[in-house]
Amino acid sequence: MKKWCRAVLFLLPLFIFTGWVNWYVDSYAILRVTYDDIAAQMEAGKNVEGLEESDYNDRNLLAARICGMEEAPQVAVLGSSRVYTFDHTMFGTDSFYNAGLSEATMYDLLAVTGILFQQDKLPETMMIGVDPFLFNTSHDNEKWKELEAYANYMSLMVDGKLSPELMHPHKDTGRDWKKLLSLDYFRYNVTLLPEGKRFLVAYTDEWETDGYLRRADGSVGYQKELREVDSADVEAMTRQAMEEHVVYRMTDYHEIDKAHFWRLSSLITRLQEAGVEVILYLPPYSPMMYNYIESEEAFQITLEVEEKVKNLAKEKGIALYGSYDPAGCGLTMSDLYDVYHVKTEKTADTCYPVIPAGTPQARP
C-alpha cells in the first residue's frame, strides 16, 4: 500500500505537468480553445486575431465555420489565398463567406463544396478562383487530406456514384479530452514552450488591426507591415523570383491535367444542377510577373489555362471575371502585398466581367 502511495505521489506531479503543458500550449486547438469555439465567435460577428501566430489549421477552421453556420450564405468564394481579400462589402450583402484556403488544390475545391452540400449550406452564388496551378499535379499537396472525407464525398457525387443522403462525412473540430494527458501531444507542445509559442486567439470588432485578422465573413485582413509595404520591396521580391526562374507552383508544368480539369467541369455541372449560380474568377499576376510569364516558354502554359477556362465558362453558360493578365484592371506594382497577392483596396477592380453568363460557345 505504501509503495502504491509513493508511486502515486511520484507520478502525480508528472501528470499535472503534462496536463498543464498540453492545456497551456494546446498547439492543435483541441483543449483550451477549439475551432468550434472560434467558429461560434465568428458566427456571432467577431473577427479573430492571433491565428497566424498560432500556426492555425485553416481547413479545420473552415469545416467548423461552415458546420456552425445557422443558414447558408447568399454568396461564397472558393479558391486559394489569392481570393482571401474578397469580403462581403464587395458583393453588397452581409450573407457572404470567403472559403479560400492556403495552397488550395483541386481536391480542396471538392472538399469545400462537399461540406457545403453535406451541411445543406449551398449559396445562391458561388465564385471560384481558378489559379493556373490548379491543374498542375506536380504541385498538388497533402493539406486537403484534413478534409479528405468531404473531398471523397464530393468526388463520388460528381462521378454520379453517390446520393448525398448515402454518406455522412464528419470532421471533429471540438474538444478531445483524451489529449490532456497524451504523451505524444506533450512531446510536441513542450518543444514550443522555449519559443513562447502557443495557440492563442482574441476576438475583436475592428475591421483592421496591426496583425493578421480572419474576419467573421472569412476574408483576411493582412497585417500592417504588409498593408504598408513599399512597392520597391515587392519589385525586388518579384525580380528575385524571376532570377530563380520560379513562378509559384508553376514549375514542372508540362500539360494541363485532364483529370483535374474534368473535376472542375463536373463540379460546376453538379452545382448548376443544385441551382447554384457559378462564376469563375481568374486572379491577376503583377505586371512584372506576367511579362516574365509571357516571355518564358516554361510558363506560357498559364496562357493555355486561361483560354481553356474561358472556353469552359462559355460551354457551361457561366460568367467569367478577371484575367491572369493585369492590364484589364490596371494593376500596378504598388497594388500588391507581395509577389502574388493583390491588396484589398484593388481586389474589386480585378473582378471585372470578361464573359457574361449565358454566352454561347463560338463554333469553329
mmCIF file of N, CA, C and O in Angstrom, residues 82 130-139 245-258 260-261 282-283 285 289-311 323-325:
data_model
loop_
_atom_site.group_PDB
_atom_site.id
_atom_site.type_symbol
_atom_site.label_atom_id
_atom_site.label_comp_id
_atom_site.label_asym_id
_atom_site.label_seq_id
_atom_site.Cartn_x
_atom_site.Cartn_y
_atom_site.Cartn_z
ATOM 1 N N ARG A 82 -5.232 33.625 -52.866
ATOM 2 C CA ARG A 82 -5.344 34.780 -53.761
ATOM 3 C C ARG A 82 -6.778 35.320 -53.845
ATOM 4 O O ARG A 82 -7.017 36.340 -54.480
ATOM 5 N N VAL A 130 -9.883 30.447 -60.020
ATOM 6 C CA VAL A 130 -9.211 29.390 -60.790
ATOM 7 C C VAL A 130 -7.779 29.822 -61.073
ATOM 8 O O VAL A 130 -7.505 30.544 -62.030
ATOM 9 N N ASP A 131 -6.870 29.399 -60.221
ATOM 10 C CA ASP A 131 -5.447 29.651 -60.463
ATOM 11 C C ASP A 131 -4.935 28.679 -61.505
ATOM 12 O O ASP A 131 -5.390 27.527 -61.570
ATOM 13 N N PRO A 132 -3.946 29.081 -62.310
ATOM 14 C CA PRO A 132 -3.446 28.164 -63.341
ATOM 15 C C PRO A 132 -2.818 26.903 -62.762
ATOM 16 O O PRO A 132 -2.818 25.846 -63.387
ATOM 17 N N PHE A 133 -2.290 27.003 -61.524
ATOM 18 C CA PHE A 133 -1.635 25.836 -60.927
ATOM 19 C C PHE A 133 -2.610 24.776 -60.429
ATOM 20 O O PHE A 133 -2.197 23.695 -60.022
ATOM 21 N N LEU A 134 -3.913 25.052 -60.481
ATOM 22 C CA LEU A 134 -4.895 24.047 -60.067
ATOM 23 C C LEU A 134 -4.771 22.763 -60.879
ATOM 24 O O LEU A 134 -5.141 21.685 -60.412
ATOM 25 N N PHE A 135 -4.257 22.873 -62.092
ATOM 26 C CA PHE A 135 -4.199 21.725 -62.998
ATOM 27 C C PHE A 135 -2.770 21.227 -63.173
ATOM 28 O O PHE A 135 -2.462 20.516 -64.123
ATOM 29 N N ASN A 136 -1.897 21.594 -62.223
ATOM 30 C CA ASN A 136 -0.504 21.141 -62.234
ATOM 31 C C ASN A 136 -0.312 20.113 -61.124
ATOM 32 O O ASN A 136 -0.109 20.453 -59.965
ATOM 33 N N THR A 137 -0.394 18.841 -61.465
ATOM 34 C CA THR A 137 -0.313 17.787 -60.449
ATOM 35 C C THR A 137 1.084 17.689 -59.828
ATOM 36 O O THR A 137 1.243 17.067 -58.765
ATOM 37 N N SER A 138 2.085 18.304 -60.461
ATOM 38 C CA SER A 138 3.427 18.301 -59.875
ATOM 39 C C SER A 138 3.467 19.076 -58.566
ATOM 40 O O SER A 138 4.385 18.896 -57.765
ATOM 41 N N HIS A 139 2.492 19.962 -58.378
ATOM 42 C CA HIS A 139 2.478 20.781 -57.175
ATOM 43 C C HIS A 139 1.204 20.589 -56.352
ATOM 44 O O HIS A 139 0.833 21.463 -55.572
ATOM 45 N N HIS A 245 13.951 31.732 -61.610
ATOM 46 C CA HIS A 245 13.074 31.038 -62.566
ATOM 47 C C HIS A 245 11.952 30.299 -61.855
ATOM 48 O O HIS A 245 11.662 29.125 -62.140
ATOM 49 N N VAL A 246 11.310 31.011 -60.939
ATOM 50 C CA VAL A 246 10.225 30.427 -60.158
ATOM 51 C C VAL A 246 8.956 31.259 -60.318
ATOM 52 O O VAL A 246 8.965 32.476 -60.131
ATOM 53 N N VAL A 247 7.894 30.603 -60.706
ATOM 54 C CA VAL A 247 6.542 31.156 -60.615
ATOM 55 C C VAL A 247 5.787 30.183 -59.727
ATOM 56 O O VAL A 247 5.791 28.967 -59.977
ATOM 57 N N TYR A 248 5.152 30.695 -58.703
ATOM 58 C CA TYR A 248 4.565 29.862 -57.654
ATOM 59 C C TYR A 248 3.739 28.702 -58.204
ATOM 60 O O TYR A 248 2.782 28.892 -58.945
ATOM 61 N N ARG A 249 4.164 27.483 -57.883
ATOM 62 C CA ARG A 249 3.503 26.227 -58.228
ATOM 63 C C ARG A 249 3.329 26.021 -59.739
ATOM 64 O O ARG A 249 2.464 25.274 -60.183
ATOM 65 N N MET A 250 4.181 26.691 -60.528
ATOM 66 C CA MET A 250 4.072 26.573 -61.979
ATOM 67 C C MET A 250 5.286 25.891 -62.596
ATOM 68 O O MET A 250 5.365 25.774 -63.815
ATOM 69 N N THR A 251 6.252 25.465 -61.766
ATOM 70 C CA THR A 251 7.388 24.739 -62.313
ATOM 71 C C THR A 251 6.986 23.285 -62.567
ATOM 72 O O THR A 251 6.011 22.781 -62.007
ATOM 73 N N ASP A 252 7.754 22.625 -63.420
ATOM 74 C CA ASP A 252 7.479 21.219 -63.793
ATOM 75 C C ASP A 252 6.032 21.045 -64.274
ATOM 76 O O ASP A 252 5.364 20.055 -63.950
ATOM 77 N N TYR A 253 5.595 21.990 -65.061
ATOM 78 C CA TYR A 253 4.196 22.020 -65.528
ATOM 79 C C TYR A 253 4.218 21.829 -67.040
ATOM 80 O O TYR A 253 4.426 22.765 -67.802
ATOM 81 N N HIS A 254 3.999 20.607 -67.465
ATOM 82 C CA HIS A 254 4.165 20.273 -68.877
ATOM 83 C C HIS A 254 2.855 20.183 -69.633
ATOM 84 O O HIS A 254 2.814 20.358 -70.854
ATOM 85 N N GLU A 255 1.768 19.907 -68.908
ATOM 86 C CA GLU A 255 0.471 19.860 -69.563
ATOM 87 C C GLU A 255 -0.640 20.064 -68.530
ATOM 88 O O GLU A 255 -0.451 19.821 -67.340
ATOM 89 N N ILE A 256 -1.781 20.556 -69.003
ATOM 90 C CA ILE A 256 -2.946 20.738 -68.144
ATOM 91 C C ILE A 256 -3.504 19.359 -67.821
ATOM 92 O O ILE A 256 -3.842 18.589 -68.724
ATOM 93 N N ASP A 257 -3.555 19.036 -66.548
ATOM 94 C CA ASP A 257 -4.022 17.710 -66.160
ATOM 95 C C ASP A 257 -5.494 17.531 -66.524
ATOM 96 O O ASP A 257 -6.371 18.272 -66.051
ATOM 97 N N LYS A 258 -5.757 16.562 -67.366
ATOM 98 C CA LYS A 258 -7.124 16.350 -67.854
ATOM 99 C C LYS A 258 -8.082 15.937 -66.736
ATOM 100 O O LYS A 258 -9.239 16.364 -66.718
ATOM 101 N N HIS A 260 -7.930 16.679 -63.498
ATOM 102 C CA HIS A 260 -8.261 17.828 -62.651
ATOM 103 C C HIS A 260 -9.214 18.788 -63.371
ATOM 104 O O HIS A 260 -10.132 19.325 -62.752
ATOM 105 N N PHE A 261 -8.981 18.986 -64.662
ATOM 106 C CA PHE A 261 -9.874 19.890 -65.393
ATOM 107 C C PHE A 261 -11.276 19.297 -65.479
ATOM 108 O O PHE A 261 -12.278 20.006 -65.364
ATOM 109 N N LEU A 282 -10.423 34.687 -62.476
ATOM 110 C CA LEU A 282 -9.003 34.487 -62.746
ATOM 111 C C LEU A 282 -8.210 35.584 -62.037
ATOM 112 O O LEU A 282 -8.273 36.748 -62.432
ATOM 113 N N PRO A 283 -7.470 35.264 -60.980
ATOM 114 C CA PRO A 283 -6.711 36.284 -60.249
ATOM 115 C C PRO A 283 -5.488 36.743 -61.056
ATOM 116 O O PRO A 283 -4.759 35.904 -61.591
ATOM 117 N N TYR A 285 -1.789 38.277 -62.206
ATOM 118 C CA TYR A 285 -0.399 38.412 -61.775
ATOM 119 C C TYR A 285 -0.014 39.886 -61.839
ATOM 120 O O TYR A 285 -0.711 40.702 -62.452
ATOM 121 N N MET A 289 5.540 40.146 -63.234
ATOM 122 C CA MET A 289 5.478 38.692 -63.299
ATOM 123 C C MET A 289 4.786 38.213 -64.564
ATOM 124 O O MET A 289 5.203 37.226 -65.181
ATOM 125 N N TYR A 290 3.740 38.915 -64.981
ATOM 126 C CA TYR A 290 3.024 38.481 -66.181
ATOM 127 C C TYR A 290 3.908 38.639 -67.424
ATOM 128 O O TYR A 290 3.900 37.768 -68.305
ATOM 129 N N ASN A 291 4.664 39.723 -67.476
ATOM 130 C CA ASN A 291 5.589 39.904 -68.605
ATOM 131 C C ASN A 291 6.613 38.779 -68.642
ATOM 132 O O ASN A 291 6.990 38.292 -69.717
ATOM 133 N N TYR A 292 7.060 38.373 -67.475
ATOM 134 C CA TYR A 292 8.017 37.268 -67.390
ATOM 135 C C TYR A 292 7.363 35.961 -67.853
ATOM 136 O O TYR A 292 7.959 35.193 -68.618
ATOM 137 N N ILE A 293 6.135 35.712 -67.422
ATOM 138 C CA ILE A 293 5.412 34.507 -67.825
ATOM 139 C C ILE A 293 5.258 34.453 -69.343
ATOM 140 O O ILE A 293 5.457 33.410 -69.974
ATOM 141 N N GLU A 294 4.911 35.597 -69.935
ATOM 142 C CA GLU A 294 4.742 35.654 -71.394
ATOM 143 C C GLU A 294 6.054 35.390 -72.137
ATOM 144 O O GLU A 294 6.040 34.842 -73.243
ATOM 145 N N SER A 295 7.172 35.785 -71.532
ATOM 146 C CA SER A 295 8.459 35.697 -72.220
ATOM 147 C C SER A 295 9.149 34.347 -72.033
ATOM 148 O O SER A 295 10.082 34.023 -72.769
ATOM 149 N N GLU A 296 8.712 33.568 -71.053
ATOM 150 C CA GLU A 296 9.361 32.292 -70.756
ATOM 151 C C GLU A 296 8.496 31.126 -71.242
ATOM 152 O O GLU A 296 7.360 30.956 -70.808
ATOM 153 N N GLU A 297 9.058 30.332 -72.115
ATOM 154 C CA GLU A 297 8.297 29.210 -72.687
ATOM 155 C C GLU A 297 7.783 28.250 -71.616
ATOM 156 O O GLU A 297 6.685 27.713 -71.719
ATOM 157 N N ALA A 298 8.564 28.072 -70.537
ATOM 158 C CA ALA A 298 8.191 27.117 -69.490
ATOM 159 C C ALA A 298 6.908 27.500 -68.777
ATOM 160 O O ALA A 298 6.251 26.638 -68.184
ATOM 161 N N PHE A 299 6.539 28.794 -68.840
ATOM 162 C CA PHE A 299 5.371 29.258 -68.087
ATOM 163 C C PHE A 299 4.205 29.701 -68.972
ATOM 164 O O PHE A 299 3.189 30.162 -68.459
ATOM 165 N N GLN A 300 4.345 29.553 -70.262
ATOM 166 C CA GLN A 300 3.279 30.000 -71.150
ATOM 167 C C GLN A 300 2.057 29.091 -71.092
ATOM 168 O O GLN A 300 1.011 29.415 -71.657
ATOM 169 N N ILE A 301 2.180 27.999 -70.386
ATOM 170 C CA ILE A 301 1.006 27.163 -70.151
ATOM 171 C C ILE A 301 -0.064 27.950 -69.394
ATOM 172 O O ILE A 301 -1.249 27.638 -69.460
ATOM 173 N N THR A 302 0.372 29.001 -68.682
ATOM 174 C CA THR A 302 -0.566 29.892 -67.998
ATOM 175 C C THR A 302 -1.578 30.450 -68.988
ATOM 176 O O THR A 302 -2.777 30.536 -68.687
ATOM 177 N N LEU A 303 -1.115 30.842 -70.161
ATOM 178 C CA LEU A 303 -1.999 31.404 -71.187
ATOM 179 C C LEU A 303 -2.944 30.330 -71.717
ATOM 180 O O LEU A 303 -4.115 30.611 -72.012
ATOM 181 N N GLU A 304 -2.443 29.096 -71.826
ATOM 182 C CA GLU A 304 -3.293 27.998 -72.275
ATOM 183 C C GLU A 304 -4.417 27.728 -71.266
ATOM 184 O O GLU A 304 -5.559 27.470 -71.661
ATOM 185 N N VAL A 305 -4.070 27.787 -69.972
ATOM 186 C CA VAL A 305 -5.082 27.564 -68.945
ATOM 187 C C VAL A 305 -6.170 28.615 -69.051
ATOM 188 O O VAL A 305 -7.372 28.299 -69.004
ATOM 189 N N GLU A 306 -5.781 29.886 -69.212
ATOM 190 C CA GLU A 306 -6.778 30.952 -69.288
ATOM 191 C C GLU A 306 -7.729 30.723 -70.463
ATOM 192 O O GLU A 306 -8.949 30.864 -70.322
ATOM 193 N N GLU A 307 -7.185 30.353 -71.593
ATOM 194 C CA GLU A 307 -8.027 30.128 -72.766
ATOM 195 C C GLU A 307 -8.968 28.940 -72.536
ATOM 196 O O GLU A 307 -10.149 28.986 -72.901
ATOM 197 N N LYS A 308 -8.447 27.905 -71.902
ATOM 198 C CA LYS A 308 -9.261 26.714 -71.648
ATOM 199 C C LYS A 308 -10.371 27.021 -70.649
ATOM 200 O O LYS A 308 -11.503 26.533 -70.789
ATOM 201 N N VAL A 309 -10.074 27.840 -69.633
ATOM 202 C CA VAL A 309 -11.089 28.212 -68.647
ATOM 203 C C VAL A 309 -12.154 29.098 -69.283
ATOM 204 O O VAL A 309 -13.351 28.977 -68.978
ATOM 205 N N LYS A 310 -11.734 29.984 -70.167
ATOM 206 C CA LYS A 310 -12.704 30.816 -70.889
ATOM 207 C C LYS A 310 -13.661 29.946 -71.698
ATOM 208 O O LYS A 310 -14.882 30.167 -71.688
ATOM 209 N N ASN A 311 -13.128 28.961 -72.381
ATOM 210 C CA ASN A 311 -13.979 28.065 -73.163
ATOM 211 C C ASN A 311 -14.918 27.264 -72.264
ATOM 212 O O ASN A 311 -16.068 26.999 -72.623
ATOM 213 N N SER A 323 -8.676 38.217 -65.197
ATOM 214 C CA SER A 323 -7.711 37.640 -66.122
ATOM 215 C C SER A 323 -6.365 37.527 -65.423
ATOM 216 O O SER A 323 -6.061 38.302 -64.511
ATOM 217 N N TYR A 324 -5.563 36.563 -65.834
ATOM 218 C CA TYR A 324 -4.203 36.490 -65.321
ATOM 219 C C TYR A 324 -3.389 37.702 -65.781
ATOM 220 O O TYR A 324 -2.428 38.093 -65.129
ATOM 221 N N ASP A 325 -3.789 38.275 -66.902
ATOM 222 C CA ASP A 325 -3.158 39.485 -67.445
ATOM 223 C C ASP A 325 -3.625 40.696 -66.627
ATOM 224 O O ASP A 325 -4.824 40.968 -66.561
#
